[in-house]
Short mmCIF file of C-alpha atoms in Angstrom, two decimals:
data_model
loop_
_atom_site.label_atom_id
_atom_site.label_comp_id
_atom_site.label_asym_id
_atom_site.label_seq_id
_atom_site.Cartn_x
_atom_site.Cartn_y
_atom_site.Cartn_z
CA MET A 28 71.56 89.18 46.81
CA PHE A 29 74.77 89.93 48.53
CA GLN A 30 72.77 89.49 51.79
CA PHE A 31 71.59 85.98 50.75
CA GLY A 32 75.41 85.34 49.44
CA MET A 33 76.54 86.15 53.22
CA ILE A 34 74.04 83.97 54.42
CA PHE A 35 74.65 81.04 53.08
CA LEU A 36 78.61 81.99 53.25
CA PHE A 37 78.16 81.80 57.09
CA ILE A 38 75.85 78.87 57.36
CA GLY A 39 78.25 76.92 55.26
CA ALA A 40 81.29 77.41 57.49
CA LEU A 41 79.33 76.89 60.41
CA MET A 42 78.49 73.45 59.14
CA VAL A 43 81.95 72.59 58.36
CA TYR A 44 83.47 73.80 61.77
CA ALA A 45 80.65 72.36 64.38
CA THR A 46 80.33 69.09 61.99
CA GLY A 47 80.89 66.60 65.69
CA LEU A 48 78.16 68.57 67.34
CA ILE A 49 75.58 68.43 64.37
CA VAL A 50 76.62 64.80 63.72
CA ARG A 51 75.92 64.13 68.04
CA ILE A 52 72.72 65.87 67.38
CA ILE A 53 71.82 63.50 64.08
CA LYS A 54 72.75 60.42 65.94
CA ARG A 55 73.34 58.07 63.25
CA PRO A 56 76.70 55.81 62.32
CA PRO A 57 79.06 58.80 62.37
CA PHE A 58 81.28 58.38 59.43
CA ASN A 59 78.35 59.12 56.94
CA ASN A 60 76.94 61.86 58.33
CA VAL A 61 80.22 63.37 58.60
CA LEU A 62 80.65 63.21 55.22
CA PHE A 63 77.19 64.54 54.57
CA VAL A 64 77.47 67.34 56.82
CA LYS A 65 80.90 68.57 55.63
CA ILE A 66 79.78 68.31 51.85
CA SER A 67 76.50 70.00 52.56
CA GLY A 68 78.84 73.01 54.36
CA LEU A 69 81.21 72.88 51.00
CA VAL A 70 78.48 73.45 48.84
CA PHE A 71 76.51 76.09 50.74
CA THR A 72 79.51 78.02 51.15
CA ILE A 73 80.25 77.41 46.86
CA ILE A 74 76.77 79.15 46.43
CA GLY A 75 77.48 81.75 48.64
CA ALA A 76 81.07 82.97 47.14
CA ILE A 77 79.09 82.37 43.87
CA MET A 78 76.44 84.70 44.90
CA ILE A 79 78.70 87.55 46.63
CA PHE A 80 80.81 87.66 43.48
CA LEU A 81 77.91 87.67 41.31
CA SER A 82 75.65 90.45 42.82
CA GLN A 83 76.08 93.93 43.04
CA TYR A 84 78.23 95.18 46.16
CA PRO A 85 76.41 97.42 49.00
CA GLU A 86 77.86 101.07 48.64
CA LYS A 87 79.20 101.09 52.12
CA LEU A 88 81.38 98.06 50.55
CA GLU A 89 82.23 98.88 46.96
CA PHE A 90 85.97 99.49 48.25
CA LEU A 91 85.74 95.90 48.61
CA ARG A 92 85.08 94.90 44.87
CA ILE A 93 88.36 93.12 43.39
CA VAL A 94 86.92 92.99 40.11
#
């Protein structure tokens, strides 16, 4: 579950940072697409963060555990 959380976090970050490129690929009215892509990226990032915090850490990364 930790790996899936990292993947979701990475996809969400890419969606937020590459919004301009994604909107150009979609080719629709820009404002609605920008908002949709940024909110989707935020949701992916939040889901990924929740999955990371609720999962068991791999043994090699146990020193990163905060709580």
